[in-house]
Amino acid sequence: MGNNLIQVLLASIKAKITPLVTKFRHLTSTNFLRAKLIAKIREFFIRLLDVRPKHKKDYYEVFGWLVSKKLAYAILVIVGVLSMIYLVSIRSTYLPQRQTDGIKTYDYNDVMLRFAKGTVRIRGKSGYLAYQGEVKKGGVNGFGNLYGVDGTLLYQGNFQDNEYEGSGTQYYPDGTMHYKGMFSGNLYEGNGKLYRENSSLAYDGEFSRGMKEGTGKLYGAGDKVVYEGSFSHDQLVYSALLGKSTAEVADAYQGQRIIYQNDSEFTVLMPDINALYVGVTDEENIEDKVMVDSIYVLKNSITLGNDECTTIADLRKVFGTEVYEGNSIVTLPEAVSINYLNKQKQTLNGTVEMDTTDEFTDVITVNQLQDDYPVYLYSFRRNGLLYTFVCADKNDTFAFYSIMSEEGGE
């Protein structure tokens, strides 16, 4: 009988406790809590959006207008919620990512980048690594690397206010070196070296505003110096050779040379600088030196200051009216120029016929020259020099030109 009494007692206790446990589990279940939270939020927004005033105290008076307090409150809450959503959506922009090496990364338009200092990474518009290096004073300042979209290194060196400034190295898109030297405002300025895409050295000398300007050296194959002299506006100053002796020219031009001679004159072709010169004996020189009388530039364009001329109309705009215009029969230096250019591309009236004797590989004697090969000439004066442009016909484009002192041209 005692056991039955205990069982009845336990059953009674269980009957009392079971509903409490069940209710506790229900109250603490995820579904119940979610439902209660949603109900509270719904109730909050129902009250929030119930902006109908029920009393005159429910209004704000603004400049004579009555504005519902609940409406103003609802607008304030909605604006705040939308602002929080916006800030969360752009948090990656305003909060720089810290890499494992301790270098912070910013997007290029990150506001916080304006306040950064030290070494950082900067992502480009499409997310690629555009820059890694020093920043300060709201911009790229100091030493750093600039990268292309494909990850190739474009520039390594010093920056000032987001521009190349000071010493640096610029690269071709394939990663080979293009230029090494001084910069100013993104342009070559001062001393530097230019390289070809095959990594061979092309020029070593002075630059100004991104162009060869001053003294410098041109290099041929095998990094061999072929010319050392003056440059202006990215072009060799051919007129600087006028009046020099052949020995002085040999010091300046160390590339390949081919000598063409006849009974009265000789012409020296300098293919590495696309030019030739005519040598004459200076009768007033007791040493009987051979001097450079004229230079022929084997190019169909000429740069004068900031102007590049390719037509006779262009030349007239720069030089003014020509001092001579007319037909002529080809001369020896003109014939050498024409035949050299025709080996590269058909020009003027084709090749000039010559009867020659090759005494050496680089010395050619011209016994007879075609005497009916026509050319059309335009001559202009500028700064004490006489420029003559050789054309196939009147008002045509020119194929090449010569320069001589104005005294020599008279």
CSV table of C-alpha atoms in Angstrom, one decimal:
chain,number,residue,atom,x,y,z
A,1,MET,CA,0.0,0.0,0.0
A,2,GLY,CA,2.9,2.3,0.7
A,3,ASN,CA,4.3,1.9,-2.9
A,4,ASN,CA,0.9,2.8,-4.4
A,5,LEU,CA,0.8,5.9,-2.3
A,6,ILE,CA,4.2,7.0,-3.6
A,7,GLN,CA,3.2,6.3,-7.2
A,8,VAL,CA,0.1,8.4,-6.8
A,9,LEU,CA,2.1,11.2,-5.3
A,10,LEU,CA,4.6,11.2,-8.2
A,11,ALA,CA,1.9,11.1,-10.8
A,12,SER,CA,0.3,14.1,-9.2
A,13,ILE,CA,3.6,16.0,-9.2
A,14,LYS,CA,4.3,15.1,-12.8
A,15,ALA,CA,0.8,16.2,-13.8
A,16,LYS,CA,1.5,19.6,-12.2
A,17,ILE,CA,5.0,20.0,-13.6
A,18,THR,CA,4.5,18.8,-17.2
A,19,PRO,CA,2.3,21.7,-18.2
A,20,LEU,CA,4.8,24.2,-16.7
A,21,VAL,CA,7.7,22.6,-18.6
A,22,THR,CA,5.8,22.5,-21.8
A,23,LYS,CA,4.9,26.2,-21.4
A,24,PHE,CA,8.5,27.1,-20.7
A,25,ARG,CA,9.7,25.3,-23.8
A,26,HIS,CA,7.1,27.0,-25.8
A,27,LEU,CA,8.0,30.5,-24.4
A,28,THR,CA,11.7,29.9,-25.1
A,29,SER,CA,11.3,28.3,-28.5
A,30,THR,CA,12.8,30.0,-31.6
A,31,ASN,CA,9.5,30.1,-33.4
A,32,PHE,CA,7.7,31.7,-30.5
A,33,LEU,CA,10.4,34.3,-29.9
A,34,ARG,CA,10.5,35.1,-33.7
A,35,ALA,CA,6.7,35.4,-33.7
A,36,LYS,CA,6.7,37.7,-30.7
A,37,LEU,CA,9.4,39.9,-32.2
A,38,ILE,CA,7.7,40.2,-35.5
A,39,ALA,CA,4.5,41.0,-33.7
A,40,LYS,CA,6.2,43.7,-31.7
A,41,ILE,CA,7.9,45.2,-34.8
A,42,ARG,CA,4.5,45.1,-36.6
A,43,GLU,CA,2.8,46.8,-33.7
A,44,PHE,CA,5.6,49.4,-33.6
A,45,PHE,CA,5.3,50.2,-37.2
A,46,ILE,CA,1.5,50.3,-37.1
A,47,ARG,CA,1.8,52.8,-34.3
A,48,LEU,CA,4.6,54.6,-36.2
A,49,LEU,CA,2.6,54.8,-39.4
A,50,ASP,CA,-0.5,55.8,-37.6
A,51,VAL,CA,0.3,59.5,-38.2
A,52,ARG,CA,-3.3,60.8,-37.9
A,53,PRO,CA,-3.3,63.4,-35.1
A,54,LYS,CA,-5.9,62.9,-32.4
A,55,HIS,CA,-5.3,66.1,-30.4
A,56,LYS,CA,-3.9,69.6,-31.1
A,57,LYS,CA,-0.9,68.7,-29.0
A,58,ASP,CA,-0.1,66.1,-31.6
A,59,TYR,CA,1.0,68.9,-33.9
A,60,TYR,CA,4.2,71.0,-34.4
A,61,GLU,CA,3.7,74.5,-35.7
A,62,VAL,CA,6.3,75.3,-38.3
A,63,PHE,CA,6.1,78.7,-40.0
A,64,GLY,CA,2.4,78.7,-39.5
A,65,TRP,CA,2.0,75.2,-40.8
A,66,LEU,CA,0.8,72.3,-38.5
A,67,VAL,CA,2.9,69.2,-38.9
A,68,SER,CA,2.0,66.0,-37.3
A,69,LYS,CA,4.4,65.0,-34.6
A,70,LYS,CA,4.0,61.3,-35.4
A,71,LEU,CA,4.5,62.0,-39.1
A,72,ALA,CA,7.7,63.9,-38.4
A,73,TYR,CA,8.9,61.1,-36.1
A,74,ALA,CA,8.1,58.4,-38.7
A,75,ILE,CA,10.0,60.3,-41.4
A,76,LEU,CA,13.0,60.7,-39.0
A,77,VAL,CA,13.0,56.9,-38.2
A,78,ILE,CA,12.7,55.9,-41.9
A,79,VAL,CA,15.5,58.3,-42.9
A,80,GLY,CA,17.7,56.8,-40.2
A,81,VAL,CA,17.0,53.2,-41.2
A,82,LEU,CA,17.7,54.0,-44.9
A,83,SER,CA,20.9,55.7,-43.9
A,84,MET,CA,22.1,52.8,-41.8
A,85,ILE,CA,21.3,50.4,-44.8
A,86,TYR,CA,23.3,52.7,-47.1
A,87,LEU,CA,26.3,52.8,-44.7
A,88,VAL,CA,26.3,49.1,-44.3
A,89,SER,CA,26.2,48.6,-48.1
A,90,ILE,CA,29.3,50.7,-48.6
A,91,ARG,CA,31.2,49.8,-45.5
A,92,SER,CA,33.9,48.2,-47.7
A,93,THR,CA,34.6,51.6,-49.2
A,94,TYR,CA,34.9,53.5,-46.0
A,95,LEU,CA,36.6,50.8,-44.0
A,96,PRO,CA,39.9,50.0,-45.6
A,97,GLN,CA,40.9,46.3,-45.6
A,98,ARG,CA,44.0,45.4,-43.6
A,99,GLN,CA,46.1,42.8,-45.4
A,100,THR,CA,48.2,40.2,-43.7
A,101,ASP,CA,51.3,42.2,-44.3
A,102,GLY,CA,49.8,45.2,-42.5
A,103,ILE,CA,49.4,47.4,-45.6
A,104,LYS,CA,45.9,48.9,-45.9
A,105,THR,CA,44.0,48.8,-49.2
A,106,TYR,CA,41.7,51.6,-50.4
A,107,ASP,CA,39.5,52.0,-53.4
A,108,TYR,CA,40.6,54.9,-55.7
A,109,ASN,CA,37.6,57.0,-54.7
A,110,ASP,CA,37.8,56.2,-51.0
A,111,VAL,CA,37.2,59.3,-48.9
A,112,MET,CA,39.4,57.9,-46.2
A,113,LEU,CA,42.3,57.8,-48.7
A,114,ARG,CA,42.5,61.6,-48.4
A,115,PHE,CA,43.6,61.2,-44.8
A,116,ALA,CA,45.9,58.2,-45.2
A,117,LYS,CA,49.7,58.4,-44.8
A,118,GLY,CA,52.4,55.9,-45.3
A,119,THR,CA,52.5,52.9,-47.6
A,120,VAL,CA,49.1,51.7,-48.9
A,121,ARG,CA,47.5,49.8,-51.8
A,122,ILE,CA,45.0,51.5,-54.1
A,123,ARG,CA,42.5,49.6,-56.2
A,124,GLY,CA,41.4,50.8,-59.6
A,125,LYS,CA,37.8,51.2,-60.8
A,126,SER,CA,37.4,47.6,-61.8
A,127,GLY,CA,39.1,46.3,-58.6
A,128,TYR,CA,42.6,45.6,-59.8
A,129,LEU,CA,45.7,46.7,-57.9
A,130,ALA,CA,46.6,50.1,-59.4
A,131,TYR,CA,49.2,51.4,-57.0
A,132,GLN,CA,51.3,50.3,-54.1
A,133,GLY,CA,53.4,52.9,-52.4
A,134,GLU,CA,53.5,56.0,-50.3
A,135,VAL,CA,50.7,58.5,-49.9
A,136,LYS,CA,50.4,61.7,-47.9
A,137,LYS,CA,48.6,65.1,-48.0
A,138,GLY,CA,45.6,63.6,-49.8
A,139,GLY,CA,47.5,62.1,-52.8
A,140,VAL,CA,50.2,59.8,-54.1
A,141,ASN,CA,53.4,61.4,-52.8
A,142,GLY,CA,56.7,59.5,-52.4
A,143,PHE,CA,58.0,56.3,-53.8
A,144,GLY,CA,55.6,53.7,-55.3
A,145,ASN,CA,54.6,51.3,-58.1
A,146,LEU,CA,51.9,52.0,-60.7
A,147,TYR,CA,50.2,48.9,-62.3
A,148,GLY,CA,48.1,48.3,-65.4
A,149,VAL,CA,44.7,46.5,-65.4
A,150,ASP,CA,46.5,43.3,-66.3
A,151,GLY,CA,48.9,43.6,-63.4
A,152,THR,CA,51.9,44.6,-65.4
A,153,LEU,CA,54.2,47.2,-63.8
A,154,LEU,CA,53.9,50.5,-65.7
A,155,TYR,CA,56.1,52.8,-63.5
A,156,GLN,CA,58.3,52.6,-60.5
A,157,GLY,CA,59.7,55.6,-58.9
A,158,ASN,CA,58.9,58.9,-57.2
A,159,PHE,CA,55.5,60.7,-57.3
A,160,GLN,CA,54.3,64.2,-56.4
A,161,ASP,CA,50.6,65.1,-56.3
A,162,ASN,CA,49.7,61.9,-58.3
A,163,GLU,CA,52.2,62.6,-61.0
A,164,TYR,CA,55.7,61.2,-61.9
A,165,GLU,CA,58.2,63.5,-60.4
A,166,GLY,CA,61.9,63.0,-59.8
A,167,SER,CA,63.7,59.7,-60.6
A,168,GLY,CA,61.8,56.8,-61.9
A,169,THR,CA,61.5,54.0,-64.4
A,170,GLN,CA,58.8,53.5,-67.0
A,171,TYR,CA,57.9,50.2,-68.6
A,172,TYR,CA,56.4,48.9,-71.9
A,173,PRO,CA,53.1,47.0,-71.6
A,174,ASP,CA,55.0,43.7,-71.8
A,175,GLY,CA,57.2,44.7,-68.8
A,176,THR,CA,60.4,45.6,-70.6
A,177,MET,CA,62.1,48.9,-69.6
A,178,HIS,CA,61.1,51.9,-71.7
A,179,TYR,CA,62.7,54.9,-69.9
A,180,LYS,CA,64.9,55.4,-66.9
A,181,GLY,CA,65.7,58.8,-65.6
A,182,MET,CA,64.2,62.0,-64.4
A,183,PHE,CA,60.5,63.1,-64.6
A,184,SER,CA,58.5,66.3,-64.1
A,185,GLY,CA,54.8,66.4,-64.3
A,186,ASN,CA,54.6,62.9,-65.9
A,187,LEU,CA,57.1,63.9,-68.6
A,188,TYR,CA,60.7,63.1,-69.2
A,189,GLU,CA,62.7,66.1,-67.8
A,190,GLY,CA,66.5,66.2,-67.3
A,191,ASN,CA,68.8,63.3,-67.9
A,192,GLY,CA,67.5,59.9,-68.9
A,193,LYS,CA,67.8,56.8,-71.1
A,194,LEU,CA,65.3,55.5,-73.7
A,195,TYR,CA,65.1,51.8,-74.5
A,196,ARG,CA,63.6,49.9,-77.5
A,197,GLU,CA,61.1,47.2,-76.9
A,198,ASN,CA,63.8,44.6,-77.4
A,199,SER,CA,65.6,46.1,-74.4
A,200,SER,CA,68.4,47.6,-76.4
A,201,LEU,CA,69.5,51.2,-75.5
A,202,ALA,CA,68.2,53.8,-78.0
A,203,TYR,CA,69.1,57.2,-76.5
A,204,ASP,CA,71.0,58.5,-73.5
A,205,GLY,CA,70.9,62.3,-72.9
A,206,GLU,CA,68.9,65.3,-72.0
A,207,PHE,CA,65.1,65.7,-72.2
A,208,SER,CA,62.7,68.6,-71.8
A,209,ARG,CA,58.9,68.3,-71.7
A,210,GLY,CA,59.0,64.7,-72.7
A,211,MET,CA,61.2,65.2,-75.7
A,212,LYS,CA,64.9,64.9,-76.5
A,213,GLU,CA,66.3,68.4,-75.9
A,214,GLY,CA,70.0,69.3,-75.5
A,215,THR,CA,72.9,67.0,-75.9
A,216,GLY,CA,72.6,63.2,-76.2
A,217,LYS,CA,73.8,60.0,-77.8
A,218,LEU,CA,71.9,57.7,-80.2
A,219,TYR,CA,72.6,54.0,-80.1
A,220,GLY,CA,72.4,51.3,-82.7
A,221,ALA,CA,72.5,47.6,-82.5
A,222,GLY,CA,74.5,46.1,-79.7
A,223,ASP,CA,74.3,49.4,-77.7
A,224,LYS,CA,76.9,51.0,-79.9
A,225,VAL,CA,77.0,54.8,-80.1
A,226,VAL,CA,76.2,55.9,-83.7
A,227,TYR,CA,75.8,59.7,-83.1
A,228,GLU,CA,76.5,62.2,-80.4
A,229,GLY,CA,75.3,65.7,-80.7
A,230,SER,CA,72.5,68.2,-80.3
A,231,PHE,CA,68.7,67.5,-80.2
A,232,SER,CA,65.7,69.7,-80.2
A,233,HIS,CA,61.9,68.9,-80.0
A,234,ASP,CA,62.8,65.2,-80.1
A,235,GLN,CA,64.7,65.5,-83.4
A,236,LEU,CA,68.4,65.5,-84.2
A,237,VAL,CA,69.7,69.0,-85.0
A,238,TYR,CA,71.1,68.2,-88.4
A,239,SER,CA,72.1,71.8,-89.1
A,240,ALA,CA,74.7,71.6,-86.2
A,241,LEU,CA,76.9,69.6,-88.6
A,242,LEU,CA,77.2,72.4,-91.1
A,243,GLY,CA,80.6,74.0,-91.3
A,244,LYS,CA,82.3,71.2,-89.5
A,245,SER,CA,85.2,69.3,-90.9
A,246,THR,CA,84.9,65.7,-92.0
A,247,ALA,CA,87.0,64.7,-89.0
A,248,GLU,CA,84.7,66.5,-86.6
A,249,VAL,CA,81.7,64.8,-88.3
A,250,ALA,CA,83.5,61.5,-87.9
A,251,ASP,CA,83.7,62.1,-84.1
A,252,ALA,CA,80.0,62.9,-83.9
A,253,TYR,CA,78.7,60.2,-86.3
A,254,GLN,CA,80.2,56.7,-85.6
A,255,GLY,CA,77.7,54.6,-87.5
A,256,GLN,CA,77.9,53.1,-91.0
A,257,ARG,CA,79.0,55.4,-93.8
A,258,ILE,CA,79.1,55.0,-97.6
A,259,ILE,CA,81.0,57.5,-99.7
A,260,TYR,CA,79.8,58.4,-103.2
A,261,GLN,CA,82.3,60.5,-105.3
A,262,ASN,CA,82.8,61.9,-108.8
A,263,ASP,CA,85.2,64.3,-110.4
A,264,SER,CA,83.8,67.4,-108.6
A,265,GLU,CA,82.3,66.4,-105.3
A,266,PHE,CA,81.7,63.6,-102.8
A,267,THR,CA,78.7,62.7,-100.7
A,268,VAL,CA,78.7,60.7,-97.5
A,269,LEU,CA,75.6,58.7,-96.7
A,270,MET,CA,74.9,58.2,-92.9
A,271,PRO,CA,72.1,55.6,-92.9
A,272,ASP,CA,72.0,55.3,-89.1
A,273,ILE,CA,70.7,58.9,-88.8
A,274,ASN,CA,68.8,59.1,-92.2
A,275,ALA,CA,71.1,61.8,-93.5
A,276,LEU,CA,74.0,62.5,-95.9
A,277,TYR,CA,76.4,65.4,-96.2
A,278,VAL,CA,78.2,67.0,-99.1
A,279,GLY,CA,81.9,67.8,-98.5
A,280,VAL,CA,83.9,70.6,-100.1
A,281,THR,CA,87.4,71.9,-99.7
A,282,ASP,CA,87.7,75.1,-97.8
A,283,GLU,CA,90.0,77.3,-100.0
A,284,GLU,CA,90.6,79.7,-97.1
A,285,ASN,CA,91.8,77.0,-94.8
A,286,ILE,CA,95.6,76.5,-94.9
A,287,GLU,CA,95.2,72.9,-93.7
A,288,ASP,CA,93.0,72.2,-96.8
A,289,LYS,CA,90.3,70.6,-94.7
A,290,VAL,CA,87.2,69.1,-96.2
A,291,MET,CA,84.2,70.9,-94.7
A,292,VAL,CA,80.5,70.1,-94.6
A,293,ASP,CA,78.7,72.3,-97.2
A,294,SER,CA,75.2,70.9,-96.9
A,295,ILE,CA,73.2,68.3,-95.1
A,296,TYR,CA,70.4,66.2,-96.7
A,297,VAL,CA,67.8,64.9,-94.3
A,298,LEU,CA,66.1,61.7,-95.7
A,299,LYS,CA,62.7,62.3,-94.1
A,300,ASN,CA,59.4,63.4,-95.6
A,301,SER,CA,58.6,65.6,-92.6
A,302,ILE,CA,60.3,68.4,-90.7
A,303,THR,CA,59.7,69.7,-87.2
A,304,LEU,CA,60.2,73.4,-86.7
A,305,GLY,CA,59.5,74.5,-83.2
A,306,ASN,CA,56.1,73.0,-82.3
A,307,ASP,CA,55.1,72.6,-86.0
A,308,GLU,CA,55.4,69.4,-88.0
A,309,CYS,CA,55.3,70.0,-91.7
A,310,THR,CA,54.7,67.4,-94.4
A,311,THR,CA,53.3,69.4,-97.3
A,312,ILE,CA,54.4,72.6,-99.2
A,313,ALA,CA,51.3,74.3,-97.8
A,314,ASP,CA,52.6,73.5,-94.2
A,315,LEU,CA,56.0,74.9,-95.1
A,316,ARG,CA,54.6,78.2,-96.3
A,317,LYS,CA,52.7,78.6,-93.0
A,318,VAL,CA,56.0,78.3,-91.1
A,319,PHE,CA,58.6,79.8,-93.5
A,320,GLY,CA,56.5,82.2,-95.4
A,321,THR,CA,57.0,82.7,-99.2
A,322,GLU,CA,59.6,80.5,-100.9
A,323,VAL,CA,62.7,82.2,-102.3
A,324,TYR,CA,62.9,79.7,-105.2
A,325,GLU,CA,60.5,77.3,-106.9
A,326,GLY,CA,61.0,75.4,-110.1
A,327,ASN,CA,62.1,72.3,-112.0
A,328,SER,CA,65.6,70.9,-111.8
A,329,ILE,CA,67.7,68.0,-113.0
A,330,VAL,CA,68.8,65.6,-110.2
A,331,THR,CA,72.3,66.2,-108.6
A,332,LEU,CA,74.6,63.6,-107.1
A,333,PRO,CA,73.5,64.0,-103.4
A,334,GLU,CA,69.9,64.1,-104.6
A,335,ALA,CA,70.4,60.9,-106.6
A,336,VAL,CA,72.0,59.1,-103.6
A,337,SER,CA,69.1,60.2,-101.4
A,338,ILE,CA,66.5,59.1,-103.9
A,339,ASN,CA,68.1,55.7,-104.5
A,340,TYR,CA,68.5,55.1,-100.7
A,341,LEU,CA,64.8,56.0,-100.1
A,342,ASN,CA,63.6,53.8,-103.0
A,343,LYS,CA,65.2,50.7,-101.3
A,344,GLN,CA,62.7,51.2,-98.5
A,345,LYS,CA,59.7,52.5,-100.4
A,346,GLN,CA,58.9,53.7,-103.9
A,347,THR,CA,59.3,57.5,-104.0
A,348,LEU,CA,59.5,60.4,-106.5
A,349,ASN,CA,60.0,59.0,-110.0
A,350,GLY,CA,61.8,55.8,-109.0
A,351,THR,CA,65.5,55.0,-108.9
A,352,VAL,CA,68.1,57.2,-110.5
A,353,GLU,CA,70.3,55.4,-113.0
A,354,MET,CA,74.0,55.5,-112.1
A,355,ASP,CA,77.2,54.1,-113.7
A,356,THR,CA,79.4,53.3,-110.7
A,357,THR,CA,82.6,51.6,-109.8
A,358,ASP,CA,82.8,50.1,-106.3
A,359,GLU,CA,86.4,50.6,-105.2
A,360,PHE,CA,85.6,49.4,-101.6
A,361,THR,CA,82.4,48.3,-99.9
A,362,ASP,CA,81.9,51.7,-98.5
A,363,VAL,CA,83.5,53.9,-101.3
A,364,ILE,CA,81.6,54.2,-104.6
A,365,THR,CA,82.8,56.2,-107.6
A,366,VAL,CA,80.0,57.5,-109.8
A,367,ASN,CA,81.2,57.6,-113.4
A,368,GLN,CA,78.0,58.9,-114.9
A,369,LEU,CA,74.6,60.1,-113.6
A,370,GLN,CA,71.2,60.0,-115.3
A,371,ASP,CA,70.9,63.5,-116.9
A,372,ASP,CA,67.2,63.6,-117.5
A,373,TYR,CA,65.8,62.7,-114.0
A,374,PRO,CA,63.4,65.6,-113.1
A,375,VAL,CA,62.7,66.9,-109.6
A,376,TYR,CA,60.7,69.9,-108.4
A,377,LEU,CA,62.4,72.2,-105.7
A,378,TYR,CA,61.1,74.7,-103.1
A,379,SER,CA,63.6,76.8,-101.2
A,380,PHE,CA,63.0,78.8,-98.0
A,381,ARG,CA,65.2,81.0,-95.8
A,382,ARG,CA,65.1,80.8,-92.0
A,383,ASN,CA,67.5,81.9,-89.3
A,384,GLY,CA,70.5,82.2,-91.8
A,385,LEU,CA,69.9,78.8,-93.3
A,386,LEU,CA,68.5,77.8,-96.7
A,387,TYR,CA,66.1,74.8,-96.7
A,388,THR,CA,65.4,73.1,-100.1
A,389,PHE,CA,62.6,70.5,-100.3
A,390,VAL,CA,62.7,67.9,-103.1
A,391,CYS,CA,59.3,67.0,-104.6
A,392,ALA,CA,58.1,64.9,-107.6
A,393,ASP,CA,56.0,67.8,-108.9
A,394,LYS,CA,54.7,71.2,-108.1
A,395,ASN,CA,52.7,71.7,-104.9
A,396,ASP,CA,53.4,68.0,-104.0
A,397,THR,CA,54.5,66.5,-100.8
A,398,PHE,CA,58.3,66.4,-100.4
A,399,ALA,CA,60.4,63.3,-100.1
A,400,PHE,CA,63.4,64.8,-98.4
A,401,TYR,CA,65.2,68.1,-97.9
A,402,SER,CA,68.6,69.8,-97.6
A,403,ILE,CA,70.0,72.4,-95.3
A,404,MET,CA,72.9,74.7,-96.1
A,405,SER,CA,74.2,78.1,-94.8
A,406,GLU,CA,72.5,81.0,-96.6
A,407,GLU,CA,75.9,82.2,-97.8
A,408,GLY,CA,76.5,78.9,-99.4
A,409,GLY,CA,73.1,79.0,-101.1
A,410,GLU,CA,73.7,82.3,-102.8
